[in-house]
Amino acid sequence: MKFVDLSIGADDEKELVKIISLASRMGYAALGVRPSLYEEALEEAAKAGVIIYPKVTVDAKERRELVKFLSRLQLDVIASVRPCNLEGYRYAARLKRVDMLRLNPSARLLPDRSTLNLFRSKGGGALEVPLRPLLSGEWDLRDLREILIRGASRGLRIVITSDAMSASELWHPDHIFGLISSLGLPSSVALMGLTSAPGFVISRRGLRPP
């Protein structure tokens, strides 16, 4: 089974090497890193047997700025948008260049009935659910549970990412399975969130999944 974490990062090359090496030992076959780290990550990823994909996360504050930012991206860069308000959420959800949405439960931006329709109108999309906000205290378990239940009940693809900035913030797949089960959700949410859902996002961008 090939696990994928589409969001890792680091402030320096040394920490990036640690994350990639640990991710490989944990069983991850592919990782997403921001383009500025892409070249640095390739050498270590080749040693570790891990595939690296370029991936960015951008805040959607204004429509014009968002479109301008997205238009500058290379076609093979996976784009995840973090809406700042409901209007930005609706707009980003229907943009074909947007592969994933990060919704913020603490700001009451959560999946609703229109999300799936907006994704379908552009040929598909996914929710990105990062786990780092749990570690930072930005979210609590109730926030995570609510966004997962709402997304799963509406038939949305959910991509689970660590968003790790250090090796200590990387989640082992087994721990993610345990976390999801402890929230009362089926293990299939974790399984698809680490395998088929990120695989869809990768394929949608015209890249070869692991």
C-alpha positions as YAML, in Angstrom:
chain: A
units: angstrom
residues:
- id: 1
  name: MET
  ca: [0.00, 0.00, 0.00]
- id: 2
  name: LYS
  ca: [1.49, 3.34, -1.08]
- id: 3
  name: PHE
  ca: [0.93, 6.20, 1.35]
- id: 4
  name: VAL
  ca: [1.21, 9.83, 0.29]
- id: 5
  name: ASP
  ca: [1.70, 13.02, 2.33]
- id: 6
  name: LEU
  ca: [1.13, 15.96, -0.01]
- id: 7
  name: SER
  ca: [2.30, 18.66, 2.38]
- id: 8
  name: ILE
  ca: [5.69, 18.75, 4.08]
- id: 9
  name: GLY
  ca: [8.11, 21.62, 4.46]
- id: 10
  name: ALA
  ca: [11.16, 22.76, 6.39]
- id: 11
  name: ASP
  ca: [13.04, 25.95, 7.13]
- id: 12
  name: ASP
  ca: [16.37, 24.47, 6.12]
- id: 13
  name: GLU
  ca: [17.79, 21.67, 3.98]
- id: 14
  name: LYS
  ca: [19.02, 19.65, 6.96]
- id: 15
  name: GLU
  ca: [15.54, 19.34, 8.42]
- id: 16
  name: LEU
  ca: [14.08, 18.57, 5.01]
- id: 17
  name: VAL
  ca: [16.49, 15.65, 4.64]
- id: 18
  name: LYS
  ca: [15.40, 14.35, 8.06]
- id: 19
  name: ILE
  ca: [11.72, 14.54, 7.11]
- id: 20
  name: ILE
  ca: [12.19, 12.72, 3.80]
- id: 21
  name: SER
  ca: [14.32, 10.00, 5.37]
- id: 22
  name: LEU
  ca: [11.83, 9.46, 8.21]
- id: 23
  name: ALA
  ca: [8.86, 9.51, 5.85]
- id: 24
  name: SER
  ca: [10.46, 6.75, 3.80]
- id: 25
  name: ARG
  ca: [10.97, 4.61, 6.89]
- id: 26
  name: MET
  ca: [7.35, 5.22, 7.90]
- id: 27
  name: GLY
  ca: [6.17, 3.81, 4.58]
- id: 28
  name: TYR
  ca: [5.40, 6.94, 2.57]
- id: 29
  name: ALA
  ca: [5.95, 6.48, -1.16]
- id: 30
  name: ALA
  ca: [5.45, 10.13, -2.15]
- id: 31
  name: LEU
  ca: [5.60, 13.60, -0.63]
- id: 32
  name: GLY
  ca: [4.49, 17.07, -1.69]
- id: 33
  name: VAL
  ca: [6.88, 19.99, -1.09]
- id: 34
  name: ARG
  ca: [6.73, 23.64, -2.00]
- id: 35
  name: PRO
  ca: [8.56, 24.51, -5.25]
- id: 36
  name: SER
  ca: [11.35, 26.39, -3.46]
- id: 37
  name: LEU
  ca: [12.34, 23.11, -1.76]
- id: 38
  name: TYR
  ca: [11.75, 20.88, -4.77]
- id: 39
  name: GLU
  ca: [15.30, 20.74, -6.15]
- id: 40
  name: GLU
  ca: [16.78, 20.24, -2.69]
- id: 41
  name: ALA
  ca: [14.34, 17.42, -1.99]
- id: 42
  name: LEU
  ca: [14.98, 15.46, -5.18]
- id: 43
  name: GLU
  ca: [18.45, 14.18, -4.27]
- id: 44
  name: GLU
  ca: [17.46, 12.92, -0.84]
- id: 45
  name: ALA
  ca: [14.18, 11.52, -2.20]
- id: 46
  name: ALA
  ca: [16.09, 9.49, -4.80]
- id: 47
  name: LYS
  ca: [18.22, 7.96, -2.02]
- id: 48
  name: ALA
  ca: [15.14, 7.21, 0.07]
- id: 49
  name: GLY
  ca: [13.07, 5.85, -2.82]
- id: 50
  name: VAL
  ca: [10.39, 8.53, -2.42]
- id: 51
  name: ILE
  ca: [8.65, 10.47, -5.19]
- id: 52
  name: ILE
  ca: [8.52, 14.26, -4.76]
- id: 53
  name: TYR
  ca: [5.73, 16.46, -6.15]
- id: 54
  name: PRO
  ca: [5.75, 20.27, -6.16]
- id: 55
  name: LYS
  ca: [2.85, 21.65, -4.14]
- id: 56
  name: VAL
  ca: [1.86, 25.12, -2.94]
- id: 57
  name: THR
  ca: [-0.64, 26.43, -0.41]
- id: 58
  name: VAL
  ca: [-1.98, 29.94, -0.87]
- id: 59
  name: ASP
  ca: [-4.41, 32.10, 1.10]
- id: 60
  name: ALA
  ca: [-7.38, 33.35, -0.94]
- id: 61
  name: LYS
  ca: [-7.79, 36.93, 0.25]
- id: 62
  name: GLU
  ca: [-8.75, 38.60, -3.02]
- id: 63
  name: ARG
  ca: [-9.98, 37.06, -6.27]
- id: 64
  name: ARG
  ca: [-7.65, 39.05, -8.48]
- id: 65
  name: GLU
  ca: [-4.56, 38.20, -6.44]
- id: 66
  name: LEU
  ca: [-5.51, 34.53, -6.30]
- id: 67
  name: VAL
  ca: [-6.00, 34.25, -10.06]
- id: 68
  name: LYS
  ca: [-2.73, 36.11, -10.65]
- id: 69
  name: PHE
  ca: [-0.85, 33.76, -8.33]
- id: 70
  name: LEU
  ca: [-2.36, 30.62, -9.87]
- id: 71
  name: SER
  ca: [-1.64, 31.81, -13.43]
- id: 72
  name: ARG
  ca: [2.07, 31.96, -12.62]
- id: 73
  name: LEU
  ca: [2.30, 28.36, -11.44]
- id: 74
  name: GLN
  ca: [3.85, 25.65, -13.57]
- id: 75
  name: LEU
  ca: [1.25, 23.16, -14.76]
- id: 76
  name: ASP
  ca: [2.75, 20.34, -12.69]
- id: 77
  name: VAL
  ca: [2.47, 22.20, -9.37]
- id: 78
  name: ILE
  ca: [-0.34, 20.97, -7.12]
- id: 79
  name: ALA
  ca: [-2.30, 23.95, -5.79]
- id: 80
  name: SER
  ca: [-4.12, 24.04, -2.47]
- id: 81
  name: VAL
  ca: [-6.09, 27.16, -1.48]
- id: 82
  name: ARG
  ca: [-6.94, 28.28, 2.05]
- id: 83
  name: PRO
  ca: [-10.02, 30.53, 1.79]
- id: 84
  name: CYS
  ca: [-10.28, 33.44, 4.21]
- id: 85
  name: ASN
  ca: [-14.05, 33.81, 3.94]
- id: 86
  name: LEU
  ca: [-17.13, 32.17, 2.45]
- id: 87
  name: GLU
  ca: [-16.92, 34.14, -0.79]
- id: 88
  name: GLY
  ca: [-13.31, 33.09, -1.29]
- id: 89
  name: TYR
  ca: [-14.23, 29.50, -0.55]
- id: 90
  name: ARG
  ca: [-16.98, 29.37, -3.16]
- id: 91
  name: TYR
  ca: [-14.79, 31.08, -5.75]
- id: 92
  name: ALA
  ca: [-11.73, 28.89, -5.19]
- id: 93
  name: ALA
  ca: [-13.81, 25.69, -5.17]
- id: 94
  name: ARG
  ca: [-14.87, 26.20, -8.78]
- id: 95
  name: LEU
  ca: [-11.47, 27.22, -10.21]
- id: 96
  name: LYS
  ca: [-10.05, 24.45, -12.36]
- id: 97
  name: ARG
  ca: [-6.48, 25.36, -11.38]
- id: 98
  name: VAL
  ca: [-7.27, 24.69, -7.71]
- id: 99
  name: ASP
  ca: [-6.68, 21.04, -6.81]
- id: 100
  name: MET
  ca: [-7.49, 21.15, -3.11]
- id: 101
  name: LEU
  ca: [-9.23, 23.39, -0.56]
- id: 102
  name: ARG
  ca: [-8.13, 23.80, 3.02]
- id: 103
  name: LEU
  ca: [-11.16, 24.75, 5.07]
- id: 104
  name: ASN
  ca: [-10.83, 26.32, 8.49]
- id: 105
  name: PRO
  ca: [-13.33, 24.99, 11.05]
- id: 106
  name: SER
  ca: [-12.36, 27.61, 13.64]
- id: 107
  name: ALA
  ca: [-13.46, 30.26, 11.10]
- id: 108
  name: ARG
  ca: [-16.63, 28.25, 10.42]
- id: 109
  name: LEU
  ca: [-15.59, 27.44, 6.87]
- id: 110
  name: LEU
  ca: [-16.71, 23.85, 6.55]
- id: 111
  name: PRO
  ca: [-17.79, 21.50, 3.73]
- id: 112
  name: ASP
  ca: [-21.43, 21.98, 2.75]
- id: 113
  name: ARG
  ca: [-23.80, 20.65, 0.13]
- id: 114
  name: SER
  ca: [-22.50, 22.92, -2.59]
- id: 115
  name: THR
  ca: [-18.86, 21.82, -2.23]
- id: 116
  name: LEU
  ca: [-19.31, 18.56, -4.12]
- id: 117
  name: ASN
  ca: [-21.26, 20.28, -6.89]
- id: 118
  name: LEU
  ca: [-18.59, 22.95, -7.26]
- id: 119
  name: PHE
  ca: [-15.89, 20.29, -7.47]
- id: 120
  name: ARG
  ca: [-17.89, 18.29, -10.01]
- id: 121
  name: SER
  ca: [-18.41, 21.36, -12.19]
- id: 122
  name: LYS
  ca: [-14.66, 21.60, -12.77]
- id: 123
  name: GLY
  ca: [-13.90, 17.89, -13.09]
- id: 124
  name: GLY
  ca: [-13.09, 17.09, -9.49]
- id: 125
  name: GLY
  ca: [-11.28, 18.38, -6.43]
- id: 126
  name: ALA
  ca: [-10.50, 17.47, -2.85]
- id: 127
  name: LEU
  ca: [-10.43, 18.78, 0.68]
- id: 128
  name: GLU
  ca: [-7.00, 18.98, 2.26]
- id: 129
  name: VAL
  ca: [-7.08, 18.29, 5.99]
- id: 130
  name: PRO
  ca: [-3.71, 19.09, 7.61]
- id: 131
  name: LEU
  ca: [-2.86, 17.67, 11.03]
- id: 132
  name: ARG
  ca: [-0.32, 20.30, 12.06]
- id: 133
  name: PRO
  ca: [-3.06, 22.64, 13.41]
- id: 134
  name: LEU
  ca: [-3.74, 19.97, 16.05]
- id: 135
  name: LEU
  ca: [-0.13, 20.16, 17.24]
- id: 136
  name: SER
  ca: [-0.05, 23.97, 17.19]
- id: 137
  name: GLY
  ca: [-3.34, 24.30, 19.07]
- id: 138
  name: GLU
  ca: [-5.08, 26.08, 16.19]
- id: 139
  name: TRP
  ca: [-7.59, 23.24, 16.02]
- id: 140
  name: ASP
  ca: [-8.88, 20.82, 18.61]
- id: 141
  name: LEU
  ca: [-10.17, 17.30, 18.04]
- id: 142
  name: ARG
  ca: [-13.75, 18.54, 17.75]
- id: 143
  name: ASP
  ca: [-12.74, 20.79, 14.84]
- id: 144
  name: LEU
  ca: [-11.00, 17.91, 13.08]
- id: 145
  name: ARG
  ca: [-13.92, 15.55, 13.67]
- id: 146
  name: GLU
  ca: [-16.44, 18.05, 12.34]
- id: 147
  name: ILE
  ca: [-14.61, 18.76, 9.10]
- id: 148
  name: LEU
  ca: [-13.99, 15.04, 8.48]
- id: 149
  name: ILE
  ca: [-17.59, 14.02, 9.19]
- id: 150
  name: ARG
  ca: [-19.01, 16.81, 7.05]
- id: 151
  name: GLY
  ca: [-16.65, 16.00, 4.19]
- id: 152
  name: ALA
  ca: [-17.16, 12.23, 4.31]
- id: 153
  name: SER
  ca: [-20.95, 12.47, 4.64]
- id: 154
  name: ARG
  ca: [-21.09, 14.61, 1.50]
- id: 155
  name: GLY
  ca: [-18.98, 12.21, -0.54]
- id: 156
  name: LEU
  ca: [-15.98, 14.51, -0.84]
- id: 157
  name: ARG
  ca: [-12.44, 13.31, -1.41]
- id: 158
  name: ILE
  ca: [-10.40, 14.04, 1.71]
- id: 159
  name: VAL
  ca: [-6.62, 14.30, 1.51]
- id: 160
  name: ILE
  ca: [-4.94, 14.01, 4.91]
- id: 161
  name: THR
  ca: [-1.56, 15.75, 5.22]
- id: 162
  name: SER
  ca: [0.87, 16.23, 8.09]
- id: 163
  name: ASP
  ca: [1.93, 19.73, 7.00]
- id: 164
  name: ALA
  ca: [5.13, 18.86, 8.89]
- id: 165
  name: MET
  ca: [7.80, 21.53, 9.19]
- id: 166
  name: SER
  ca: [10.06, 19.22, 11.19]
- id: 167
  name: ALA
  ca: [10.60, 15.48, 11.52]
- id: 168
  name: SER
  ca: [8.86, 15.54, 14.91]
- id: 169
  name: GLU
  ca: [5.65, 16.76, 13.26]
- id: 170
  name: LEU
  ca: [5.45, 13.92, 10.74]
- id: 171
  name: TRP
  ca: [2.64, 11.45, 11.42]
- id: 172
  name: HIS
  ca: [3.08, 7.70, 11.00]
- id: 173
  name: PRO
  ca: [0.22, 6.25, 8.91]
- id: 174
  name: ASP
  ca: [-0.67, 3.89, 11.77]
- id: 175
  name: HIS
  ca: [-1.07, 6.87, 14.10]
- id: 176
  name: ILE
  ca: [-3.34, 8.59, 11.60]
- id: 177
  name: PHE
  ca: [-5.48, 5.44, 11.39]
- id: 178
  name: GLY
  ca: [-5.68, 5.41, 15.19]
- id: 179
  name: LEU
  ca: [-6.56, 9.10, 15.33]
- id: 180
  name: ILE
  ca: [-9.37, 8.78, 12.80]
- id: 181
  name: SER
  ca: [-10.77, 5.70, 14.54]
- id: 182
  name: SER
  ca: [-10.67, 7.47, 17.92]
- id: 183
  name: LEU
  ca: [-12.90, 10.18, 16.41]
- id: 184
  name: GLY
  ca: [-15.54, 7.56, 15.59]
- id: 185
  name: LEU
  ca: [-14.93, 7.55, 11.85]
- id: 186
  name: PRO
  ca: [-14.33, 4.44, 9.72]
- id: 187
  name: SER
  ca: [-10.71, 3.54, 8.96]
- id: 188
  name: SER
  ca: [-11.54, 3.94, 5.25]
- id: 189
  name: VAL
  ca: [-11.44, 7.74, 5.76]
- id: 190
  name: ALA
  ca: [-7.80, 7.48, 6.79]
- id: 191
  name: LEU
  ca: [-6.98, 4.89, 4.14]
- id: 192
  name: MET
  ca: [-8.44, 6.91, 1.27]
- id: 193
  name: GLY
  ca: [-7.03, 10.14, 2.73]
- id: 194
  name: LEU
  ca: [-3.51, 8.74, 2.48]
- id: 195
  name: THR
  ca: [-3.82, 6.75, -0.77]
- id: 196
  name: SER
  ca: [-6.59, 7.12, -3.35]
- id: 197
  name: ALA
  ca: [-7.56, 10.74, -2.62]
- id: 198
  name: PRO
  ca: [-4.02, 12.15, -2.98]
- id: 199
  name: GLY
  ca: [-3.58, 9.80, -5.94]
- id: 200
  name: PHE
  ca: [-6.56, 11.46, -7.63]
- id: 201
  name: VAL
  ca: [-5.11, 14.93, -7.01]
- id: 202
  name: ILE
  ca: [-1.75, 13.87, -8.45]
- id: 203
  name: SER
  ca: [-3.35, 12.35, -11.54]
- id: 204
  name: ARG
  ca: [-5.59, 15.37, -12.00]
- id: 205
  name: ARG
  ca: [-2.48, 17.53, -12.30]
- id: 206
  name: GLY
  ca: [-1.22, 15.25, -15.08]
- id: 207
  name: LEU
  ca: [1.40, 13.60, -12.89]
- id: 208
  name: ARG
  ca: [2.04, 9.92, -12.36]
- id: 209
  name: PRO
  ca: [0.90, 8.66, -8.96]
- id: 210
  name: PRO
  ca: [3.15, 6.32, -6.96]
...
